[in-house]
Every structure is written in structure tokens, then in C-alpha cells.
mmCIF file of C-alpha atoms in Angstrom:
data_model
loop_
_atom_site.group_PDB
_atom_site.id
_atom_site.type_symbol
_atom_site.label_atom_id
_atom_site.label_comp_id
_atom_site.label_asym_id
_atom_site.label_seq_id
_atom_site.Cartn_x
_atom_site.Cartn_y
_atom_site.Cartn_z
ATOM 1 C CA MET I 22 -0.007 0.083 -0.060
ATOM 2 C CA VAL I 23 2.715 2.406 0.854
ATOM 3 C CA LEU I 24 4.525 1.643 -2.500
ATOM 4 C CA THR I 25 1.258 2.324 -4.432
ATOM 5 C CA ARG I 26 0.947 5.623 -2.618
ATOM 6 C CA ALA I 27 4.444 6.729 -3.342
ATOM 7 C CA ALA I 28 4.149 5.721 -6.751
ATOM 8 C CA GLN I 29 0.879 7.938 -7.317
ATOM 9 C CA SER I 30 2.779 10.768 -5.829
ATOM 10 C CA GLY I 31 5.336 10.466 -8.609
ATOM 11 C CA GLU I 32 8.245 8.537 -6.752
ATOM 12 C CA VAL I 33 9.797 6.679 -9.687
ATOM 13 C CA ALA I 34 11.760 4.275 -7.615
ATOM 14 C CA ALA I 35 8.703 3.356 -5.936
ATOM 15 C CA LEU I 36 6.804 2.729 -9.131
ATOM 16 C CA GLY I 37 9.699 0.624 -10.339
ATOM 17 C CA LEU I 38 9.488 -1.469 -7.146
ATOM 18 C CA LEU I 39 5.700 -1.736 -7.388
ATOM 19 C CA LEU I 40 5.992 -3.104 -10.854
ATOM 20 C CA GLU I 41 8.866 -5.606 -9.925
ATOM 21 C CA GLN I 42 6.876 -6.895 -7.036
ATOM 22 C CA HIS I 43 3.853 -7.730 -9.147
ATOM 23 C CA ARG I 44 5.854 -8.664 -12.345
ATOM 24 C CA ALA I 45 5.634 -12.446 -11.435
ATOM 25 C CA GLY I 46 1.943 -12.450 -11.192
ATOM 26 C CA MET I 47 1.613 -10.296 -14.478
ATOM 27 C CA ARG I 48 3.722 -12.683 -16.202
ATOM 28 C CA ALA I 49 1.839 -15.765 -15.036
ATOM 29 C CA VAL I 50 -1.389 -14.214 -16.542
ATOM 30 C CA ALA I 51 0.302 -13.561 -19.817
ATOM 31 C CA LEU I 52 1.641 -17.077 -19.948
ATOM 32 C CA SER I 53 -1.608 -18.749 -19.059
ATOM 33 C CA ILE I 54 -3.262 -16.745 -22.001
ATOM 34 C CA LEU I 55 -0.439 -16.636 -24.616
ATOM 35 C CA GLY I 56 1.998 -19.407 -23.621
ATOM 36 C CA PRO I 57 5.690 -18.872 -23.555
ATOM 37 C CA GLY I 58 7.295 -16.699 -26.103
ATOM 38 C CA PRO I 59 7.738 -12.947 -27.060
ATOM 39 C CA ASP I 60 4.014 -12.209 -27.137
ATOM 40 C CA ALA I 61 3.748 -12.814 -23.596
ATOM 41 C CA ASP I 62 6.804 -10.556 -22.753
ATOM 42 C CA ASP I 63 5.271 -7.780 -25.184
ATOM 43 C CA ALA I 64 1.972 -8.042 -23.063
ATOM 44 C CA VAL I 65 3.849 -7.644 -19.816
ATOM 45 C CA GLN I 66 5.839 -4.768 -21.085
ATOM 46 C CA ASP I 67 2.623 -3.209 -22.574
ATOM 47 C CA ALA I 68 0.868 -3.489 -19.452
ATOM 48 C CA ALA I 69 3.967 -1.766 -17.399
ATOM 49 C CA LEU I 70 3.706 1.309 -19.620
ATOM 50 C CA ILE I 71 0.028 1.726 -19.652
ATOM 51 C CA ALA I 72 0.204 1.447 -15.710
ATOM 52 C CA LEU I 73 2.474 4.410 -15.844
ATOM 53 C CA ARG I 74 -0.262 6.697 -17.072
ATOM 54 C CA GLY I 75 -2.962 5.240 -14.907
ATOM 55 C CA ILE I 76 -1.365 4.545 -11.513
ATOM 56 C CA GLY I 77 -3.196 7.649 -10.181
ATOM 57 C CA ASP I 78 -6.444 6.040 -10.907
ATOM 58 C CA VAL I 79 -6.274 3.413 -8.457
ATOM 59 C CA ARG I 80 -8.448 4.283 -5.412
ATOM 60 C CA ASP I 81 -7.578 1.315 -3.169
ATOM 61 C CA PRO I 82 -3.874 0.464 -2.903
ATOM 62 C CA ALA I 83 -4.563 -3.032 -1.924
ATOM 63 C CA ALA I 84 -6.161 -3.606 -5.350
ATOM 64 C CA VAL I 85 -3.210 -2.540 -7.482
ATOM 65 C CA GLY I 86 -2.194 -6.132 -8.186
ATOM 66 C CA ALA I 87 -5.541 -6.993 -9.357
ATOM 67 C CA TRP I 88 -5.535 -3.962 -11.522
ATOM 68 C CA LEU I 89 -2.085 -4.778 -13.268
ATOM 69 C CA ARG I 90 -3.204 -8.365 -13.842
ATOM 70 C CA MET I 91 -6.356 -6.991 -15.366
ATOM 71 C CA ILE I 92 -4.327 -4.829 -17.766
ATOM 72 C CA VAL I 93 -2.361 -7.955 -18.765
ATOM 73 C CA ARG I 94 -5.143 -10.062 -19.115
ATOM 74 C CA ASN I 95 -7.001 -7.599 -21.391
ATOM 75 C CA ARG I 96 -3.927 -7.161 -23.422
ATOM 76 C CA CYS I 97 -3.448 -10.733 -23.970
ATOM 77 C CA ARG I 98 -6.945 -11.410 -24.920
ATOM 78 C CA ASP I 99 -6.891 -8.647 -27.595
ATOM 79 C CA MET I 100 -3.572 -10.006 -28.906
ATOM 80 C CA LYS I 101 -4.944 -13.487 -29.083
ATOM 81 C CA ARG I 102 -8.213 -12.586 -30.778
ATOM 82 C CA ALA I 103 -6.654 -10.526 -33.376
ATOM 83 C CA ALA I 104 -4.429 -11.519 -36.468
ATOM 84 C CA ARG I 105 -2.323 -8.607 -35.758
ATOM 85 C CA GLN I 106 -1.703 -6.225 -32.930
ATOM 86 C CA VAL I 107 -4.828 -4.158 -32.056
ATOM 87 C CA GLU I 108 -4.948 -0.477 -30.880
ATOM 88 C CA PRO I 109 -4.156 -0.013 -27.173
ATOM 89 C CA TYR I 110 -6.632 1.271 -24.842
ATOM 90 C CA ALA I 111 -7.444 4.805 -25.287
ATOM 91 C CA VAL I 112 -8.596 5.019 -21.504
ATOM 92 C CA VAL I 113 -6.728 2.958 -19.085
ATOM 93 C CA PRO I 114 -8.890 0.143 -17.524
ATOM 94 C CA ARG I 115 -9.835 0.642 -13.955
ATOM 95 C CA PRO I 116 -10.556 -2.111 -11.395
ATOM 96 C CA ARG I 117 -14.113 -3.298 -11.157
ATOM 97 C CA SER I 118 -15.979 -2.501 -7.986
ATOM 98 C CA GLU I 119 -15.448 -5.933 -6.969
ATOM 99 C CA ASP I 120 -11.659 -5.792 -7.312
ATOM 100 C CA ARG I 121 -11.411 -2.684 -5.393
ATOM 101 C CA ALA I 122 -12.884 -0.744 -2.523
ATOM 102 C CA GLY I 123 -14.274 2.673 -3.254
ATOM 103 C CA GLY I 124 -16.026 3.943 -6.572
ATOM 104 C CA GLY I 125 -14.736 6.355 -9.020
ATOM 105 C CA ALA I 126 -16.166 6.471 -12.567
ATOM 106 C CA GLY I 127 -14.105 6.630 -15.549
ATOM 107 C CA VAL I 128 -13.738 9.345 -18.222
ATOM 108 C CA GLY I 129 -17.462 9.816 -19.086
ATOM 109 C CA VAL I 130 -19.101 10.138 -22.456
ATOM 110 C CA GLY I 131 -19.565 13.861 -21.576
ATOM 111 C CA ALA I 132 -16.049 14.443 -20.331
ATOM 112 C CA THR I 133 -14.642 17.813 -21.599
ATOM 113 C CA PRO I 134 -10.994 17.828 -22.907
ATOM 114 C CA GLU I 135 -9.843 19.417 -19.597
ATOM 115 C CA ASP I 136 -11.335 16.409 -17.766
ATOM 116 C CA VAL I 137 -9.644 14.011 -20.017
ATOM 117 C CA LEU I 138 -6.379 15.801 -19.541
ATOM 118 C CA ASP I 139 -6.671 15.988 -15.711
ATOM 119 C CA ARG I 140 -7.235 12.272 -15.534
ATOM 120 C CA LEU I 141 -5.058 10.916 -18.203
ATOM 121 C CA ALA I 142 -1.960 13.653 -18.493
ATOM 122 C CA MET I 143 1.387 11.959 -18.048
ATOM 123 C CA ARG I 144 3.175 12.527 -14.961
ATOM 124 C CA ASP I 145 5.716 15.192 -15.366
ATOM 125 C CA TRP I 146 8.648 12.834 -14.733
ATOM 126 C CA VAL I 147 7.268 10.237 -17.394
ATOM 127 C CA TRP I 148 7.450 12.972 -20.116
ATOM 128 C CA GLU I 149 10.910 14.024 -18.796
ATOM 129 C CA ALA I 150 12.044 10.372 -19.133
ATOM 130 C CA LEU I 151 10.621 10.253 -22.775
ATOM 131 C CA GLU I 152 12.706 13.280 -23.576
ATOM 132 C CA GLN I 153 15.897 11.134 -22.813
ATOM 133 C CA LEU I 154 14.997 8.545 -25.620
ATOM 134 C CA SER I 155 16.573 9.224 -29.088
ATOM 135 C CA PRO I 156 14.092 10.642 -31.534
ATOM 136 C CA THR I 157 13.914 7.555 -33.455
ATOM 137 C CA LEU I 158 12.779 5.749 -30.204
ATOM 138 C CA ARG I 159 10.509 8.571 -28.706
ATOM 139 C CA LEU I 160 8.157 9.047 -31.584
ATOM 140 C CA PRO I 161 6.974 5.437 -31.944
ATOM 141 C CA VAL I 162 6.415 5.414 -28.002
ATOM 142 C CA VAL I 163 4.475 8.617 -27.955
ATOM 143 C CA LEU I 164 2.314 7.291 -30.897
ATOM 144 C CA ARG I 165 1.692 3.913 -29.484
ATOM 145 C CA TYR I 166 0.936 4.924 -26.016
ATOM 146 C CA PHE I 167 -0.339 8.445 -25.930
ATOM 147 C CA THR I 168 -2.559 8.711 -29.174
ATOM 148 C CA GLU I 169 -5.963 7.285 -30.120
ATOM 149 C CA GLY I 170 -5.913 6.986 -33.935
ATOM 150 C CA VAL I 171 -2.333 6.456 -34.811
ATOM 151 C CA SER I 172 -1.281 3.796 -32.357
ATOM 152 C CA GLY I 173 -1.481 0.693 -34.610
ATOM 153 C CA TYR I 174 1.761 -0.514 -35.685
ATOM 154 C CA ASP I 175 0.890 0.081 -39.470
ATOM 155 C CA ARG I 176 0.217 3.702 -38.682
ATOM 156 C CA ILE I 177 3.476 4.178 -36.710
ATOM 157 C CA ALA I 178 5.457 2.515 -39.628
ATOM 158 C CA GLU I 179 3.627 4.852 -42.065
ATOM 159 C CA VAL I 180 4.604 7.876 -40.049
ATOM 160 C CA CYS I 181 8.230 6.863 -39.593
ATOM 161 C CA GLY I 182 8.738 5.503 -42.973
ATOM 162 C CA VAL I 183 9.908 1.924 -41.826
ATOM 163 C CA PRO I 184 8.626 -1.475 -42.010
ATOM 164 C CA VAL I 185 6.279 -2.666 -39.144
ATOM 165 C CA GLY I 186 9.004 -5.057 -38.014
ATOM 166 C CA THR I 187 11.346 -2.092 -37.245
ATOM 167 C CA VAL I 188 8.558 -0.379 -35.353
ATOM 168 C CA ARG I 189 8.118 -3.440 -33.044
ATOM 169 C CA SER I 190 11.954 -3.658 -32.605
ATOM 170 C CA ARG I 191 12.118 0.155 -31.785
ATOM 171 C CA LEU I 192 9.333 -0.290 -29.273
ATOM 172 C CA ASN I 193 11.235 -3.055 -27.606
ATOM 173 C CA GLN I 194 14.314 -1.164 -27.295
ATOM 174 C CA ALA I 195 12.499 2.023 -26.085
ATOM 175 C CA ARG I 196 10.727 -0.049 -23.339
ATOM 176 C CA GLY I 197 14.103 -1.314 -21.935
ATOM 177 C CA LYS I 198 15.635 2.272 -22.236
ATOM 178 C CA LEU I 199 12.689 4.022 -20.753
ATOM 179 C CA ALA I 200 12.911 1.969 -17.361
ATOM 180 C CA ASP I 201 16.623 3.498 -17.167
ATOM 181 C CA ALA I 202 15.524 6.932 -18.218
ATOM 182 C CA LEU I 203 12.949 6.986 -15.621
ATOM 183 C CA ALA I 204 15.254 6.172 -12.743
ATOM 184 C CA ALA I 205 17.844 8.602 -14.284
ATOM 185 C CA THR I 206 15.387 11.569 -14.147
ATOM 186 C CA THR I 207 13.974 10.961 -10.661
ATOM 187 C CA ALA I 208 15.810 13.743 -9.012
ATOM 188 C CA GLU I 209 15.782 16.224 -11.793
ATOM 189 C CA ALA I 210 13.623 19.335 -12.134
ATOM 190 C CA HIS I 211 10.713 18.594 -14.296
ATOM 191 C CA SER I 212 8.686 20.969 -16.459
ATOM 192 C CA ASP I 213 4.864 20.767 -15.864
ATOM 193 C CA ALA I 214 3.320 18.257 -18.227
ATOM 194 C CA ARG I 215 -0.160 19.369 -17.730
ATOM 195 C CA VAL I 216 0.655 22.954 -18.411
ATOM 196 C CA ARG I 217 2.478 22.087 -21.600
ATOM 197 C CA THR I 218 -0.533 19.914 -22.832
ATOM 198 C CA ARG I 219 -3.077 22.557 -21.889
ATOM 199 C CA ALA I 220 -0.801 25.125 -23.923
ATOM 200 C CA SER I 221 -0.717 22.788 -26.850
ATOM 201 C CA TRP I 222 -4.510 22.095 -26.750
ATOM 202 C CA GLN I 223 -5.000 26.078 -26.879
ATOM 203 C CA GLU I 224 -2.429 26.413 -29.645
ATOM 204 C CA ALA I 225 -4.493 23.834 -31.752
ATOM 205 C CA HIS I 226 -7.594 25.599 -31.426
ATOM 206 C CA HIS I 227 -5.660 29.024 -32.068
ATOM 207 C CA THR I 228 -4.043 27.561 -35.147
ATOM 208 C CA LEU I 229 -7.353 26.421 -36.646
ATOM 209 C CA ALA I 230 -9.277 29.577 -35.730
ATOM 210 C CA ALA I 231 -6.406 31.583 -37.538
ATOM 211 C CA ALA I 232 -6.535 29.270 -40.476
ATOM 212 C CA GLU I 233 -10.322 29.917 -40.783
ATOM 213 C CA ALA I 234 -9.643 33.600 -40.482
ATOM 214 C CA GLY I 235 -7.159 33.406 -43.551
ATOM 215 C CA ASP I 236 -4.118 33.885 -41.157
ATOM 216 C CA PHE I 237 -2.676 30.287 -41.399
ATOM 217 C CA GLY I 238 0.317 31.675 -43.180
ATOM 218 C CA LYS I 239 1.029 34.148 -40.346
ATOM 219 C CA VAL I 240 0.833 31.281 -37.897
ATOM 220 C CA ILE I 241 3.422 29.293 -39.699
ATOM 221 C CA SER I 242 5.696 32.289 -40.195
ATOM 222 C CA ARG I 243 5.493 33.606 -36.616
ATOM 223 C CA ARG I 244 5.178 30.382 -34.511
ATOM 224 C CA TRP I 245 6.760 27.609 -36.576
ATOM 225 C CA SER I 246 10.402 27.158 -37.621
ATOM 226 C CA PRO I 247 11.549 29.029 -40.950
ATOM 227 C CA GLU I 248 13.130 25.600 -41.668
ATOM 228 C CA LEU I 249 9.849 23.732 -41.355
ATOM 229 C CA SER I 250 9.753 20.631 -43.394
ATOM 230 C CA MET I 251 6.580 18.729 -44.573
ATOM 231 C CA MET I 252 7.372 14.935 -44.267
ATOM 232 C CA THR I 253 6.010 11.653 -45.680
ATOM 233 C CA GLY I 254 7.469 8.986 -43.536
ATOM 234 C CA ALA I 255 11.165 9.939 -43.552
ATOM 235 C CA THR I 256 11.123 12.080 -46.723
ATOM 236 C CA ARG I 257 10.874 15.654 -47.207
ATOM 237 C CA ILE I 258 8.152 16.486 -49.560
ATOM 238 C CA GLY I 259 7.793 20.380 -49.199
ATOM 239 C CA ASP I 260 7.921 23.326 -46.774
ATOM 240 C CA GLY I 261 5.465 25.613 -44.887
ATOM 241 C CA ALA I 262 3.983 26.865 -48.295
ATOM 242 C CA LEU I 263 2.766 23.343 -49.061
ATOM 243 C CA ILE I 264 0.721 22.978 -45.869
ATOM 244 C CA ARG I 265 -0.437 26.612 -46.160
ATOM 245 C CA ASP I 266 -1.938 26.110 -49.533
ATOM 246 C CA ALA I 267 -3.223 22.592 -48.835
ATOM 247 C CA MET I 268 -4.977 24.040 -45.790
ATOM 248 C CA ASP I 269 -6.572 27.120 -47.800
ATOM 249 C CA VAL I 270 -7.960 24.496 -50.389
ATOM 250 C CA SER I 271 -9.453 22.415 -47.839
ATOM 251 C CA LEU I 272 -10.985 25.386 -45.948
ATOM 252 C CA ALA I 273 -12.380 26.714 -49.233
ATOM 253 C CA ALA I 274 -14.002 23.296 -49.830
ATOM 254 C CA GLY I 275 -15.912 23.653 -46.572
ATOM 255 C CA VAL I 276 -13.847 21.060 -44.471
ATOM 256 C CA ARG I 277 -13.343 22.044 -40.873
ATOM 257 C CA GLN I 278 -11.234 20.156 -38.110
ATOM 258 C CA ARG I 279 -11.929 19.856 -34.301
ATOM 259 C CA PRO I 280 -9.311 18.973 -31.881
ATOM 260 C CA VAL I 281 -10.159 15.760 -29.824
ATOM 261 C CA ASN I 282 -6.690 14.674 -28.489
ATOM 262 C CA VAL I 283 -3.460 16.149 -27.581
ATOM 263 C CA ALA I 284 -0.159 14.678 -26.577
ATOM 264 C CA ALA I 285 2.725 17.131 -25.937
ATOM 265 C CA GLY I 286 6.329 16.884 -25.000
ATOM 266 C CA ARG I 287 9.176 19.258 -25.498
ATOM 267 C CA SER I 288 10.309 17.842 -28.515
ATOM 268 C CA VAL I 289 7.183 16.323 -30.076
ATOM 269 C CA ALA I 290 3.455 17.120 -30.048
ATOM 270 C CA VAL I 291 0.444 15.189 -31.699
ATOM 271 C CA TRP I 292 -2.923 16.954 -32.496
ATOM 272 C CA GLU I 293 -5.659 14.497 -33.237
ATOM 273 C CA MET I 294 -8.508 15.993 -35.065
ATOM 274 C CA ASP I 295 -12.029 15.120 -36.097
ATOM 275 C CA MET I 296 -12.594 16.242 -39.878
ATOM 276 C CA ILE I 297 -15.914 17.734 -40.320
ATOM 277 C CA ASN I 298 -16.830 17.567 -44.296
ATOM 278 C CA PRO I 299 -19.446 19.837 -45.901
ATOM 279 C CA THR I 300 -23.035 18.444 -45.966
ATOM 280 C CA ASP I 301 -23.080 18.362 -49.741
ATOM 281 C CA ASP I 302 -19.681 16.246 -49.928
ATOM 282 C CA PRO I 303 -19.865 14.249 -46.863
ATOM 283 C CA GLU I 304 -16.811 11.945 -47.997
ATOM 284 C CA HIS I 305 -14.583 14.778 -49.164
ATOM 285 C CA CYS I 306 -12.074 13.849 -46.359
ATOM 286 C CA PRO I 307 -11.703 10.774 -44.043
ATOM 287 C CA ALA I 308 -13.259 11.315 -40.617
ATOM 288 C CA ALA I 309 -9.882 11.922 -38.692
ATOM 289 C CA LEU I 310 -6.384 13.463 -39.216
ATOM 290 C CA ALA I 311 -3.300 13.499 -36.852
ATOM 291 C CA TRP I 312 -0.821 16.256 -36.916
ATOM 292 C CA ILE I 313 2.412 14.737 -35.741
ATOM 293 C CA MET I 314 4.887 17.582 -35.072
ATOM 294 C CA SER I 315 8.797 17.471 -34.231
ATOM 295 C CA LEU I 316 9.624 20.626 -32.236
ATOM 296 C CA ASP I 317 12.873 22.430 -32.005
ATOM 297 C CA GLY I 318 12.820 25.086 -29.228
ATOM 298 C CA GLY I 319 9.138 25.105 -28.998
ATOM 299 C CA ARG I 320 8.755 25.691 -32.712
ATOM 300 C CA VAL I 321 7.466 23.139 -35.329
ATOM 301 C CA SER I 322 10.381 22.048 -37.351
ATOM 302 C CA GLN I 323 8.564 18.936 -39.022
ATOM 303 C CA LEU I 324 5.150 18.082 -39.717
ATOM 304 C CA ARG I 325 3.571 14.772 -40.733
ATOM 305 C CA LEU I 326 -0.059 14.508 -41.541
ATOM 306 C CA VAL I 327 -1.572 11.141 -41.270
ATOM 307 C CA HIS I 328 -5.270 9.822 -41.770
ATOM 308 C CA PRO I 329 -5.742 6.947 -39.482
ATOM 309 C CA VAL I 330 -8.422 5.468 -41.993
ATOM 310 C CA PRO I 331 -7.862 6.800 -45.540
ATOM 311 C CA LEU I 332 -10.552 7.034 -48.213
ATOM 312 C CA ASP I 333 -10.666 4.424 -50.864
ATOM 313 C CA GLY I 334 -11.521 6.926 -53.533
ATOM 314 C CA PRO I 335 -9.330 9.429 -55.377
ATOM 315 C CA ALA I 336 -7.624 12.122 -53.252
ATOM 316 C CA THR I 337 -8.801 15.582 -53.551
ATOM 317 C CA PRO I 338 -6.352 18.570 -53.894
ATOM 318 C CA ASP I 339 -6.098 19.638 -50.379
ATOM 319 C CA LEU I 340 -4.896 18.205 -46.918
ATOM 320 C CA TYR I 341 -6.097 14.845 -47.654
ATOM 321 C CA ALA I 342 -4.258 14.784 -51.021
ATOM 322 C CA LEU I 343 -1.129 15.965 -49.142
ATOM 323 C CA THR I 344 -1.120 13.080 -46.685
ATOM 324 C CA GLN I 345 -1.303 10.636 -49.724
ATOM 325 C CA LYS I 346 1.514 12.192 -51.698
ATOM 326 C CA VAL I 347 4.014 10.038 -52.934
ATOM 327 C CA PRO I 348 7.660 11.763 -53.084
ATOM 328 C CA ASP I 349 9.286 12.006 -56.430
ATOM 329 C CA VAL I 350 12.046 9.611 -57.100
#
């Protein structure tokens, strides 16, 4: 119980000890469902990272073991049902009432973005540890565990411009290095992750409002890097003028965007959007879009646009076409 409370207060050493204390039970669950092999190890590692973002939701410290085993069990069942890896949980599962004392509802259907941030924002020290990873390891971790629509292995592979096998390898490397990074950053001063995430949320709204007012070019010139690169995978396809023109065409067609999820660190930020098509052209664009931004000194230096579920038909000459662009060779 003491370890759980300490972990909830942000003590990295306590969280490490807590996970180690329950690792045998977590592994036993994985082995009972998946059998011996790398999938069982992946399930336990995934559950440990999921626990990082949800440890504060455990109301009864005595139930933490059941909570961790439940995460492993759910993860294993999903892996066994699917022919491929499925999307991880958008909301961390909580212990059922019979597994823990006390109540506590999850993030409700009517929850505001602020409610979601308050419940699911990463602890400052977790984001600090993520910043210690190399960019090639950090981006897959952020996409896999802190986004909703870009968390599948195939989508991460598309964003990074690498095969799915490489994504799995990088995630495995990152999981091991993250444990060391968490321990290494325990005593360091941490920036406020919630403040940064709220600021990024406001920036997303401001950027869209400026674009609708015809000022997207000003946002790019004032707040984004003059060396901005538009990327497809690992290939540069253009600069700020490309995204500006594509946004203008998209808005002229009546398409609007609404932020639904934000993940923000010092060096990477992701804005996930709902795409709202005009009533006379309801299939103009896919239903969702992710802005994946690399940051340098707080300014966007690289931007990748990814539709989690692309349309089957031909691309229109706007943001959607930009995400489907194949670089010249």
C-alpha cells in the first residue's frame, strides 16, 4: 500500500519496485493466456507502460495487483483474438468494483477535454524520461501509447517511414531504455506536463481559428520554424508553403477540423482532429487527421499529416491529397 501511494505521488523508484513486486503475477497471467514466447513478454511490457499513465486512478492501494493483472489479461485477450496487434486502450482500464474498494467513474461520455487531461495527462517525470530517448525511439512510443488513432503498428510504420518489424524492434528497445531513463530523471527538475499539454491544446484551437480567418500563413511564419519541413515517412516533400496552400484549399471546400486529443512533450506534439466535411460532400476527407509535429525550441520543425483511416476513392487537392502524396524519385 505504501509503495502504491508513493508511486501515485510521482516517486519513480517506488513505481519501479511496485511493478517488480507484481511482475511475476503479471507474467503468470500472460503465460496462461498466450503461452511462452515473445508475445507474453510484449503483453507484460505493454501493461507496465499503460500502468505509468494510470497509476493515479487506483483508489484502493490493496487492489493494485488485481488492476495490473487485469491490464495484462485484457492485453493478452486482444492479442490472441486479433490476427495482428490491435490498438491499445484509449482510456486505461480501472479495477471493477469487486476488485477494489471505493468507487470512481472513468472518463465519461460527456467529459470535456480538460477532464480527460486531468485524468490521463502523464506525470511530469514520465515525459522527462521520454525526452531522454533518441528521436527514433521517442516518436514510436508517443504514438503507440499516447494517441488514439495513430497507435497501430501499421500507422506508426507509415509515420516513421519504416517497416512494421522495425517499429516493433524500436518499441522493444524503447521499453528497456525507458525504465533506465525513469530512474535517471528521478531527482531532476521537471517541467509541468499538464501546463504544456493545456498550452498545446490551446495552440491547436488558435491555429485552426487563425486558418479559418485566413491567417494560417502568419501562424506558420511567426510560430513555426523557418526551416519547416513537410514529411511523408522519412522523406521531405515540401515546406510551410505546401501545408499553407493545402489548408487554404481544404477550408475553401468547406472542410473543418476539431481537436479531440493532444499529446505534448518538449520535442514532439500530436494533435488528433475530427474532420468535419461539408453536407454536400460528406466523403470529401476521411473522418480523422493527426498532426504529428517535431519541435525545436518550441517551434514546429517537421510536420507529418496522417489519416488513421484513409478514403478508398481518389484524393482531393487539399490536406487529404497532401497526406497521400508519394515523393518524387
